[in-house]
Coordinates of N, CA, C and O and ligand atoms in Angstrom, one line a residue:
M1105 N 16.0 8.2 14.4 CA 15.3 7.4 13.4 C 13.8 7.4 13.7 O 13.4 7.3 14.8
Q1106 N 13.0 7.5 12.6 CA 11.6 7.4 12.7 C 11.0 8.5 13.6 O 10.0 8.3 14.3
G1107 N 11.8 9.6 13.7 CA 11.3 10.8 14.4 C 11.5 10.7 15.9 O 11.0 11.4 16.7
R1108 N 12.3 9.7 16.3 CA 12.5 9.5 17.8 C 13.9 9.8 18.2 O 14.1 10.0 19.4
D1109 N 14.8 10.0 17.2 CA 16.2 10.4 17.6 C 16.4 11.9 17.5 O 15.7 12.6 16.8
K1110 N 17.3 12.3 18.3 CA 17.7 13.8 18.3 C 18.5 14.0 17.0 O 19.3 13.1 16.6
F1111 N 18.4 15.1 16.4 CA 19.2 15.4 15.2 C 19.4 16.9 15.1 O 18.6 17.7 15.7
R1112 N 20.4 17.4 14.4 CA 20.7 18.8 14.2 C 19.9 19.3 13.0 O 19.9 18.6 12.0
I1113 N 19.4 20.5 13.0 CA 18.8 21.1 11.9 C 19.5 22.4 11.6 O 20.1 23.0 12.5
I1114 N 19.4 22.9 10.4 CA 20.0 24.2 10.0 C 19.1 25.3 10.5 O 17.9 25.2 10.5
K1115 N 19.7 26.4 11.0 CA 19.0 27.6 11.5 C 19.2 28.8 10.6 O 20.3 29.1 10.2
F1116 N 18.1 29.4 10.1 CA 18.2 30.6 9.3 C 17.8 31.8 10.1 O 16.7 31.8 10.8
S1117 N 18.6 32.8 10.1 CA 18.3 34.1 10.7 C 18.0 35.1 9.7 O 18.8 35.5 8.9
V1118 N 16.7 35.6 9.7 CA 16.3 36.6 8.7 C 16.7 38.0 9.3 O 16.2 38.4 10.3
E1119 N 17.6 38.7 8.5 CA 18.2 39.9 9.1 C 17.7 41.2 8.4 O 18.0 42.3 8.9
R1120 N 17.1 41.0 7.2 CA 16.6 42.3 6.6 C 15.3 41.9 5.8 O 15.2 40.8 5.3
R1121 N 14.5 42.9 5.5 CA 13.3 42.8 4.7 C 13.6 43.0 3.3 O 14.4 43.9 2.9
E1122 N 13.0 42.2 2.4 CA 13.2 42.4 0.9 C 11.9 42.6 0.2 O 10.9 42.2 0.8
R1123 N 11.9 43.2 -1.0 CA 10.7 43.3 -1.8 C 10.7 42.3 -2.9 O 11.7 41.8 -3.4
D1124 N 9.4 41.9 -3.2 CA 9.3 40.9 -4.3 C 8.0 41.2 -5.1 O 7.0 41.6 -4.5
A1125 N 8.1 41.2 -6.4 CA 7.0 41.6 -7.3 C 6.0 40.5 -7.5 O 5.1 40.6 -8.3
F1126 N 6.2 39.4 -6.9 CA 5.3 38.2 -7.2 C 3.9 38.4 -6.8 O 3.6 39.0 -5.7
H1127 N 3.0 38.0 -7.7 CA 1.5 38.1 -7.3 C 0.9 36.7 -7.6 O 1.3 36.0 -8.5
L1128 N 0.1 36.3 -6.7 CA -0.6 35.0 -6.9 C -1.5 35.1 -8.1 O -2.1 36.1 -8.4
P1129 N -1.6 34.0 -8.9 CA -2.4 34.0 -10.1 C -3.9 34.1 -9.7 O -4.3 33.7 -8.6
E1130 N -4.7 34.8 -10.6 CA -6.1 34.9 -10.3 C -6.8 33.5 -10.3 O -7.7 33.2 -9.6
V1131 N -6.4 32.7 -11.3 CA -7.0 31.4 -11.4 C -5.9 30.3 -11.3 O -4.8 30.4 -11.9
L1132 N -6.2 29.3 -10.6 CA -5.3 28.1 -10.4 C -5.5 27.1 -11.5 O -6.6 27.1 -12.2
S1133 N -4.6 26.3 -11.8 CA -4.7 25.3 -12.8 C -5.9 24.3 -12.5 O -6.1 24.0 -11.3
R1134 N -6.6 23.9 -13.5 CA -7.7 23.0 -13.3 C -7.2 21.6 -13.2 O -6.3 21.2 -13.9
S1135 N -7.8 20.8 -12.3 CA -7.4 19.4 -12.2 C -8.3 18.6 -13.1 O -9.6 18.7 -13.1
V1136 N -7.7 17.8 -13.9 CA -8.4 17.0 -14.9 C -8.6 15.6 -14.3 O -7.5 15.0 -14.0
P1137 N -9.8 15.1 -14.2 CA -9.9 13.7 -13.6 C -9.4 12.7 -14.5 O -9.4 12.8 -15.7
H1138 N -8.9 11.6 -13.9 CA -8.4 10.5 -14.7 C -9.6 9.8 -15.4 O -10.7 9.7 -14.9
P1139 N -9.3 9.3 -16.6 CA -10.4 8.6 -17.3 C -10.5 7.2 -16.7 O -9.6 6.3 -16.9
F1140 N -11.5 6.9 -16.0 CA -11.6 5.6 -15.3 C -11.7 4.4 -16.2 O -11.2 3.4 -16.0
D1141 N -12.4 4.6 -17.4 CA -12.5 3.5 -18.3 C -11.2 3.1 -19.0 O -11.2 2.2 -19.7
S1142 N -10.2 3.9 -18.8 CA -8.9 3.6 -19.5 C -8.0 2.8 -18.6 O -6.8 2.5 -19.0
I1143 N -8.4 2.4 -17.4 CA -7.5 1.7 -16.4 C -7.3 0.3 -17.0 O -8.2 -0.5 -17.2
V1144 N -6.0 -0.1 -17.2 CA -5.7 -1.3 -17.8 C -5.4 -2.4 -16.8 O -5.4 -3.6 -17.2
Q1145 N -5.0 -2.1 -15.6 CA -4.5 -3.1 -14.7 C -4.5 -2.6 -13.3 O -4.4 -1.4 -13.0
T1146 N -4.6 -3.5 -12.3 CA -4.4 -3.1 -10.9 C -3.2 -3.9 -10.3 O -3.1 -5.1 -10.6
R1147 N -2.3 -3.2 -9.6 CA -1.2 -3.9 -9.0 C -1.2 -3.6 -7.5 O -1.4 -2.4 -7.1
R1148 N -0.9 -4.6 -6.7 CA -0.8 -4.4 -5.3 C 0.6 -4.6 -4.8 O 1.3 -5.6 -5.2
F1149 N 1.0 -3.7 -3.9 CA 2.4 -3.9 -3.3 C 2.3 -3.8 -1.8 O 1.8 -2.9 -1.2
D1150 N 2.8 -4.9 -1.2 CA 2.9 -5.0 0.2 C 4.1 -4.2 0.7 O 5.3 -4.6 0.4
I1151 N 3.9 -3.1 1.4 CA 5.1 -2.3 1.9 C 5.2 -2.4 3.4 O 6.0 -1.7 4.0
A1152 N 4.5 -3.3 4.0 CA 4.6 -3.5 5.5 C 5.7 -4.4 5.9 O 6.1 -4.4 7.0
G1153 N 6.2 -5.2 5.0 CA 7.1 -6.3 5.3 C 8.5 -5.8 5.6 O 9.0 -4.8 5.0
T1154 N 9.1 -6.5 6.5 CA 10.6 -6.3 6.7 C 11.1 -7.7 6.7 O 10.5 -8.7 7.0
D1155 N 12.4 -7.8 6.2 CA 13.0 -9.1 6.0 C 13.5 -9.6 7.4 O 14.4 -9.0 7.9
E1156 N 12.9 -10.7 7.8 CA 13.3 -11.1 9.2 C 14.7 -11.7 9.3 O 15.3 -11.6 10.4
M1157 N 15.2 -12.1 8.2 CA 16.6 -12.7 8.2 C 17.6 -11.6 8.5 O 18.6 -11.8 9.2
T1158 N 17.3 -10.4 8.0 CA 18.3 -9.3 8.2 C 17.9 -8.4 9.3 O 18.7 -7.5 9.8
E1159 N 16.7 -8.5 9.8 CA 16.2 -7.5 10.7 C 17.0 -7.5 12.0 O 17.2 -6.5 12.6
H1160 N 17.4 -8.6 12.4 CA 18.2 -8.7 13.6 C 19.7 -8.7 13.4 O 20.4 -8.8 14.4
A1161 N 20.1 -8.6 12.2 CA 21.5 -8.7 11.9 C 22.2 -7.4 12.1 O 23.5 -7.4 12.2
G1162 N 21.5 -6.3 12.2 CA 22.2 -5.0 12.4 C 21.3 -3.9 11.9 O 20.4 -4.1 11.2
H1163 N 21.6 -2.7 12.4 CA 20.8 -1.6 12.0 C 21.7 -0.5 11.4 O 21.7 0.7 11.9
D1164 N 22.5 -0.9 10.4 CA 23.5 0.1 9.9 C 22.9 1.0 8.9 O 23.6 2.0 8.4
M1165 N 21.7 0.8 8.5 CA 21.0 1.7 7.5 C 21.7 1.7 6.2 O 21.4 2.5 5.3
G1166 N 22.6 0.8 5.9 CA 23.3 0.9 4.7 C 23.1 -0.3 3.8 O 23.9 -1.1 3.5
G1167 N 21.8 -0.5 3.4 CA 21.5 -1.6 2.5 C 21.5 -2.9 3.1 O 21.8 -3.9 2.5
S1168 N 21.1 -3.0 4.3 CA 21.0 -4.3 5.0 C 19.7 -5.0 4.6 O 19.5 -6.1 5.0
G1169 N 18.8 -4.4 3.9 CA 17.7 -5.0 3.4 C 16.6 -5.3 4.4 O 15.8 -6.2 4.3
M1170 N 16.4 -4.4 5.3 CA 15.4 -4.5 6.3 C 14.0 -4.2 5.7 O 13.0 -4.8 6.1
H1171 N 14.0 -3.2 4.9 CA 12.7 -2.7 4.4 C 12.5 -3.1 3.0 O 13.4 -3.1 2.1
T1172 N 11.3 -3.6 2.7 CA 11.0 -4.3 1.4 C 9.7 -3.7 0.8 O 8.9 -3.2 1.4
I1173 N 9.6 -4.0 -0.5 CA 8.4 -3.8 -1.3 C 8.1 -5.2 -1.8 O 8.9 -5.7 -2.6
D1174 N 6.9 -5.7 -1.5 CA 6.6 -7.1 -1.9 C 7.7 -8.1 -1.5 O 8.0 -9.0 -2.3
H1175 N 8.3 -7.9 -0.3 CA 9.3 -8.8 0.2 C 10.6 -8.8 -0.6 O 11.3 -9.8 -0.6
K1176 N 10.8 -7.8 -1.4 CA 12.0 -7.7 -2.3 C 12.7 -6.4 -1.9 O 12.1 -5.4 -1.6
T1177 N 14.0 -6.4 -2.1 CA 14.8 -5.2 -2.0 C 15.4 -4.9 -3.4 O 15.3 -5.7 -4.3
F1178 N 16.0 -3.7 -3.5 CA 16.3 -3.2 -4.8 C 17.4 -4.1 -5.5 O 18.4 -4.5 -4.9
D1179 N 17.2 -4.4 -6.8 CA 18.2 -5.0 -7.6 C 18.3 -4.2 -8.9 O 17.3 -4.2 -9.7
L1180 N 19.4 -3.6 -9.2 CA 19.6 -2.7 -10.3 C 19.2 -3.4 -11.6 O 18.7 -2.8 -12.6
E1181 N 19.5 -4.7 -11.7 CA 19.4 -5.4 -13.0 C 18.0 -6.1 -13.2 O 17.7 -6.6 -14.2
R1182 N 17.2 -6.1 -12.1 CA 15.9 -6.8 -12.2 C 14.8 -5.8 -12.5 O 14.7 -4.8 -11.9
I1183 N 14.0 -6.2 -13.5 CA 12.8 -5.5 -13.8 C 11.6 -6.1 -13.0 O 11.3 -7.3 -13.2
D1184 N 11.0 -5.4 -12.1 CA 10.0 -6.0 -11.3 C 8.6 -5.9 -11.9 O 7.7 -6.7 -11.6
E1185 N 8.3 -4.8 -12.6 CA 7.0 -4.6 -13.2 C 7.2 -4.1 -14.6 O 8.1 -3.3 -14.9
H1186 N 6.3 -4.6 -15.5 CA 6.3 -4.1 -16.9 C 4.9 -3.3 -17.1 O 3.9 -3.9 -16.9
V1187 N 5.0 -2.1 -17.6 CA 3.8 -1.3 -17.8 C 3.9 -0.8 -19.3 O 4.9 -0.8 -19.9
R1188 N 2.7 -0.3 -19.7 CA 2.6 0.3 -21.0 C 2.8 1.8 -20.9 O 2.0 2.4 -20.1
A1189 N 3.7 2.4 -21.7 CA 3.9 3.8 -21.6 C 2.6 4.6 -21.9 O 1.9 4.2 -22.8
G1190 N 2.3 5.6 -21.1 CA 1.1 6.4 -21.4 C -0.1 5.8 -20.8 O -1.2 6.4 -20.9
S1191 N -0.1 4.6 -20.3 CA -1.3 3.9 -19.8 C -1.6 4.4 -18.3 O -0.8 5.0 -17.7
T1192 N -2.8 4.1 -17.9 CA -3.2 4.3 -16.5 C -3.6 3.1 -15.8 O -4.3 2.2 -16.3
E1193 N -3.0 2.9 -14.6 CA -3.3 1.7 -13.7 C -3.7 2.1 -12.3 O -3.4 3.3 -11.9
I1194 N -4.3 1.2 -11.6 CA -4.4 1.4 -10.2 C -3.3 0.7 -9.5 O -3.0 -0.5 -9.7
W1195 N -2.6 1.5 -8.7 CA -1.5 0.9 -7.8 C -1.9 1.1 -6.4 O -2.4 2.1 -5.9
E1196 N -1.8 0.0 -5.6 CA -2.2 -0.1 -4.3 C -0.9 -0.3 -3.4 O -0.2 -1.3 -3.6
F1197 N -0.7 0.6 -2.5 CA 0.4 0.4 -1.5 C -0.2 0.0 -0.2 O -1.0 0.8 0.4
D1198 N 0.1 -1.2 0.3 CA -0.6 -1.7 1.5 C 0.4 -1.7 2.7 O 1.3 -2.5 2.7
N1199 N 0.1 -0.9 3.6 CA 0.9 -0.8 4.9 C 0.0 -1.2 6.0 O 0.2 -0.8 7.2
S1200 N -1.0 -2.1 5.7 CA -2.0 -2.5 6.8 C -1.3 -3.1 8.0 O -1.7 -2.9 9.1
G1201 N -0.4 -4.0 7.7 CA 0.3 -4.7 8.8 C 1.6 -4.1 9.2 O 2.3 -4.7 10.0
G1202 N 1.8 -2.9 8.8 CA 3.1 -2.2 9.1 C 3.1 -1.4 10.3 O 2.0 -1.0 10.8
D1203 N 4.3 -1.1 10.8 CA 4.4 -0.2 12.0 C 5.3 1.0 11.7 O 5.8 1.7 12.6
E1204 N 5.6 1.3 10.4 CA 6.4 2.4 10.0 C 5.7 3.2 9.0 O 4.9 2.8 8.3
I1205 N 6.2 4.5 8.9 CA 5.7 5.5 7.9 C 6.4 5.4 6.6 O 7.6 5.4 6.6
H1206 N 5.7 5.2 5.5 CA 6.3 5.2 4.2 C 5.8 6.2 3.2 O 4.7 6.0 2.7
P1207 N 6.5 7.2 2.9 CA 6.1 8.1 1.8 C 6.6 7.5 0.5 O 7.8 7.5 0.1
M1208 N 5.6 7.0 -0.3 CA 6.0 6.2 -1.5 C 6.0 7.1 -2.7 O 5.1 7.9 -2.9
H1209 N 7.1 7.0 -3.5 CA 7.4 7.9 -4.6 C 7.5 7.1 -5.9 O 8.3 6.1 -5.9
I1210 N 6.9 7.5 -6.9 CA 7.0 6.8 -8.2 C 7.6 7.8 -9.2 O 7.1 8.9 -9.4
H1211 N 8.7 7.3 -9.9 CA 9.3 8.1 -10.9 C 8.6 7.9 -12.2 O 8.0 6.8 -12.5
G1212 N 8.7 8.9 -13.1 CA 8.2 8.7 -14.5 C 6.7 8.6 -14.6 O 6.2 8.0 -15.6
A1213 N 6.0 9.1 -13.6 CA 4.5 8.9 -13.6 C 3.9 10.1 -12.8 O 4.6 10.7 -11.9
A1214 N 2.7 10.3 -13.0 CA 1.9 11.2 -12.1 C 0.7 10.5 -11.7 O 0.2 9.7 -12.4
F1215 N 0.3 10.7 -10.4 CA -0.9 10.0 -10.0 C -1.8 10.8 -9.2 O -1.5 11.9 -8.7
R1216 N -3.0 10.3 -9.0 CA -4.0 10.8 -8.1 C -4.2 9.8 -7.0 O -4.2 8.6 -7.2
V1217 N -4.4 10.3 -5.8 CA -4.7 9.4 -4.7 C -6.2 9.2 -4.7 O -7.0 10.1 -4.6
F1218 N -6.6 7.9 -5.0 CA -8.0 7.6 -5.2 C -8.7 7.4 -3.8 O -9.7 8.0 -3.5
D1219 N -8.1 6.6 -2.9 CA -8.7 6.5 -1.6 C -7.6 5.9 -0.6 O -6.6 5.5 -1.0
R1220 N -8.0 6.1 0.7 CA -7.1 5.6 1.7 C -8.0 4.7 2.7 O -9.0 5.2 3.1
I1221 N -7.6 3.5 2.9 CA -8.4 2.6 3.7 C -7.6 2.3 4.9 O -6.4 2.0 4.9
G1222 N -8.3 2.3 6.1 CA -7.6 2.1 7.4 C -6.9 3.3 7.8 O -6.8 4.3 7.0
G1223 N -6.4 3.3 9.0 CA -5.7 4.5 9.5 C -6.5 5.8 9.5 O -7.6 5.8 10.1
R1224 N -6.0 6.8 8.8 CA -6.7 8.0 8.8 C -8.0 7.9 7.9 O -8.9 8.8 8.1
S1225 N -8.1 7.0 7.0 CA -9.3 6.7 6.2 C -9.8 7.9 5.5 O -11.1 8.1 5.4
L1226 N -9.0 8.8 5.1 CA -9.4 10.0 4.4 C -8.3 10.5 3.5 O -7.1 10.1 3.6
L1227 N -8.7 11.4 2.6 CA -7.6 12.1 1.8 C -7.5 13.5 2.3 O -8.5 14.1 2.6
T1228 N -6.3 14.0 2.4 CA -6.1 15.3 2.9 C -6.3 16.3 1.7 O -6.3 15.9 0.5
A1229 N -6.4 17.6 2.0 CA -6.7 18.6 1.0 C -5.5 18.6 0.0 O -5.7 18.8 -1.2
T1230 N -4.3 18.4 0.4 CA -3.2 18.5 -0.4 C -3.0 17.2 -1.3 O -2.2 17.2 -2.2
E1231 N -3.9 16.2 -1.1 CA -3.8 15.0 -1.9 C -4.8 15.1 -3.1 O -5.0 14.1 -3.7
R1232 N -5.5 16.2 -3.3 CA -6.5 16.2 -4.3 C -5.9 16.6 -5.7 O -6.6 16.5 -6.7
G1233 N -4.7 17.0 -5.7 CA -4.1 17.4 -7.0 C -3.2 16.2 -7.5 O -3.3 15.1 -7.0
V1234 N -2.5 16.5 -8.6 CA -1.6 15.5 -9.2 C -0.4 15.4 -8.3 O 0.2 16.4 -7.9
K1235 N 0.0 14.1 -8.0 CA 1.1 13.9 -7.0 C 2.1 12.9 -7.6 O 1.9 12.3 -8.6
D1236 N 3.3 12.9 -7.0 CA 4.3 11.9 -7.3 C 4.7 11.2 -6.0 O 5.5 10.2 -6.1
T1237 N 4.2 11.6 -4.9 CA 4.5 10.9 -3.6 C 3.3 10.9 -2.8 O 2.5 11.8 -2.8
V1238 N 3.1 9.8 -2.1 CA 1.9 9.6 -1.2 C 2.4 9.1 0.2 O 3.2 8.1 0.2
L1239 N 1.9 9.7 1.2 CA 2.3 9.2 2.6 C 1.3 8.1 3.0 O 0.1 8.2 3.0
V1240 N 2.0 7.0 3.4 CA 1.2 5.8 3.8 C 1.6 5.5 5.3 O 2.7 5.0 5.5
M1241 N 0.7 5.8 6.2 CA 0.9 5.6 7.6 C 0.7 4.2 8.0 O 0.1 3.4 7.2
P1242 N 1.2 3.7 9.1 CA 1.0 2.4 9.6 C -0.5 2.1 9.6 O -1.3 2.9 10.1
G1243 N -0.9 0.9 9.2 CA -2.3 0.5 9.2 C -3.1 1.0 8.0 O -4.3 0.8 7.9
E1244 N -2.4 1.7 7.1 CA -3.1 2.3 5.9 C -2.9 1.6 4.6 O -1.8 1.0 4.4
K1245 N -3.8 1.6 3.8 CA -3.7 1.1 2.4 C -4.2 2.3 1.5 O -5.3 2.8 1.7
V1246 N -3.4 2.7 0.5 CA -3.8 3.7 -0.4 C -3.9 3.2 -1.8 O -3.2 2.3 -2.2
R1247 N -4.9 3.7 -2.5 CA -5.0 3.3 -4.0 C -4.8 4.5 -4.8 O -5.4 5.6 -4.5
L1248 N -4.0 4.4 -5.8 CA -3.6 5.5 -6.7 C -4.0 5.2 -8.1 O -4.0 4.0 -8.6
L1249 N -4.4 6.3 -8.8 CA -4.6 6.2 -10.2 C -3.3 6.7 -10.9 O -3.1 7.9 -10.9
V1250 N -2.5 5.8 -11.4 CA -1.2 6.2 -11.9 C -1.2 6.2 -13.4 O -1.5 5.3 -14.1
T1251 N -0.8 7.4 -14.0 CA -0.6 7.5 -15.4 C 0.9 7.6 -15.7 O 1.5 8.5 -15.2
F1252 N 1.4 6.7 -16.5 CA 2.8 6.6 -16.8 C 3.1 7.6 -17.9 O 2.3 7.8 -18.8
S1253 N 4.3 8.1 -17.9 CA 4.8 8.9 -18.9 C 4.7 8.3 -20.3 O 4.8 7.0 -20.4
A1254 N 4.5 9.1 -21.3 CA 4.5 8.5 -22.7 C 5.8 8.1 -23.1 O 6.0 7.4 -24.1
H1255 N 6.9 8.5 -22.4 CA 8.2 8.2 -22.8 C 8.6 6.8 -22.2 O 8.5 6.6 -21.0
P1256 N 9.0 5.8 -23.0 CA 9.4 4.5 -22.5 C 10.7 4.6 -21.8 O 11.5 5.6 -22.0
G1257 N 10.9 3.7 -20.9 CA 12.2 3.7 -20.2 C 12.1 2.8 -18.9 O 11.1 2.2 -18.6
K1258 N 13.2 2.8 -18.2 CA 13.3 2.1 -16.9 C 13.2 3.1 -15.8 O 14.0 4.1 -15.8
F1259 N 12.3 2.9 -14.9 CA 12.1 3.8 -13.8 C 12.1 3.1 -12.4 O 11.9 1.9 -12.4
V1260 N 12.2 3.9 -11.4 CA 12.2 3.3 -10.0 C 10.9 3.8 -9.3 O 10.4 4.8 -9.6
F1261 N 10.5 3.0 -8.3 CA 9.6 3.6 -7.3 C 10.1 3.1 -6.0 O 10.6 2.0 -5.9
H1262 N 9.9 3.9 -5.0 CA 10.6 3.6 -3.7 C 10.0 4.4 -2.6 O 9.2 5.4 -2.8
C1263 N 10.3 4.0 -1.3 CA 10.0 4.8 -0.2 C 10.9 6.0 -0.1 O 12.1 5.8 -0.3
H1264 N 10.4 7.2 0.2 CA 11.3 8.3 0.2 C 11.8 8.7 1.6 O 12.5 9.7 1.7
N1265 N 11.5 7.9 2.5 CA 12.1 8.0 3.8 C 13.6 7.6 3.6 O 13.9 6.5 3.2
L1266 N 14.5 8.5 3.9 CA 15.9 8.4 3.5 C 16.5 7.1 4.1 O 17.2 6.3 3.3
E1267 N 16.2 6.7 5.3 CA 16.7 5.5 5.9 C 16.2 4.3 5.1 O 16.9 3.3 5.0
H1268 N 15.0 4.4 4.7 CA 14.4 3.2 4.0 C 14.9 3.1 2.6 O 15.1 2.0 2.1
E1269 N 15.0 4.2 1.8 CA 15.5 4.1 0.5 C 16.9 3.6 0.5 O 17.4 2.9 -0.4
E1270 N 17.7 4.1 1.4 CA 19.1 3.7 1.6 C 19.2 2.2 1.9 O 20.2 1.5 1.8
D1271 N 18.1 1.7 2.5 CA 18.0 0.3 2.9 C 17.4 -0.6 1.8 O 16.9 -1.7 2.0
D1272 N 17.4 0.0 0.5 CA 17.0 -0.7 -0.7 C 15.5 -1.0 -0.8 O 15.0 -1.9 -1.4
M1273 N 14.6 -0.1 -0.1 CA 13.2 -0.2 -0.3 C 12.8 0.4 -1.6 O 12.2 1.5 -1.6
M1274 N 13.1 -0.3 -2.7 CA 13.0 0.3 -4.0 C 12.9 -0.8 -5.1 O 13.6 -1.8 -5.0
L1275 N 12.0 -0.6 -6.1 CA 11.9 -1.6 -7.2 C 12.0 -0.8 -8.5 O 11.8 0.4 -8.6
N1276 N 12.2 -1.6 -9.6 CA 12.2 -1.1 -10.9 C 10.9 -1.4 -11.7 O 10.4 -2.5 -11.5
Y1277 N 10.5 -0.5 -12.5 CA 9.5 -0.9 -13.5 C 10.0 -0.4 -14.9 O 10.7 0.6 -15.0
K1278 N 9.6 -1.2 -15.9 CA 9.9 -0.8 -17.3 C 8.7 -0.5 -18.0 O 7.7 -1.1 -18.0
S1279 N 8.8 0.7 -18.7 CA 7.7 1.2 -19.4 C 8.0 1.1 -20.9 O 9.1 1.5 -21.4
S1280 N 7.1 0.5 -21.7 CA 7.4 0.3 -23.2 C 6.1 0.4 -24.0 O 5.0 0.4 -23.4
Ligands
CU960 CU1 9.6 3.7 4.2

């Protein structure tokens, strides 16, 4: 767990050489900046919290509710946030007080990582394009420019660390 446990991985043995006609494109896709003047709202989510009531109750990784977003765990029937389809917002994932790594993933939206405060205090080269997941290390707060799909619906956002998402570190948002 958290990179400290031993685990088995699959091993691939390459036994012969193959040919492939693939060529890299001459020009890569252009990145289009978000329209800043169209940001309609800012939302902040505390992802550092763990539920102290259940933290000591067991470590079965099976929905014991240790890991939270804004001190909440997943409820299929609850809508946690309401957004406007096609709109752009600033979403802030705050792991300032946390001691675990959270790769945060948003469904039904594409975002740009605007900045990272604390921790590494920088954006990596791979964070300059359009993303759907952002890594938030302990002590870090990231701000994202999130543009929601034009299609209305109910979507989730969650930590993509398998142990954490299985532990209900996930909320719903409704886009309409
Ligand atoms: Cu996590």
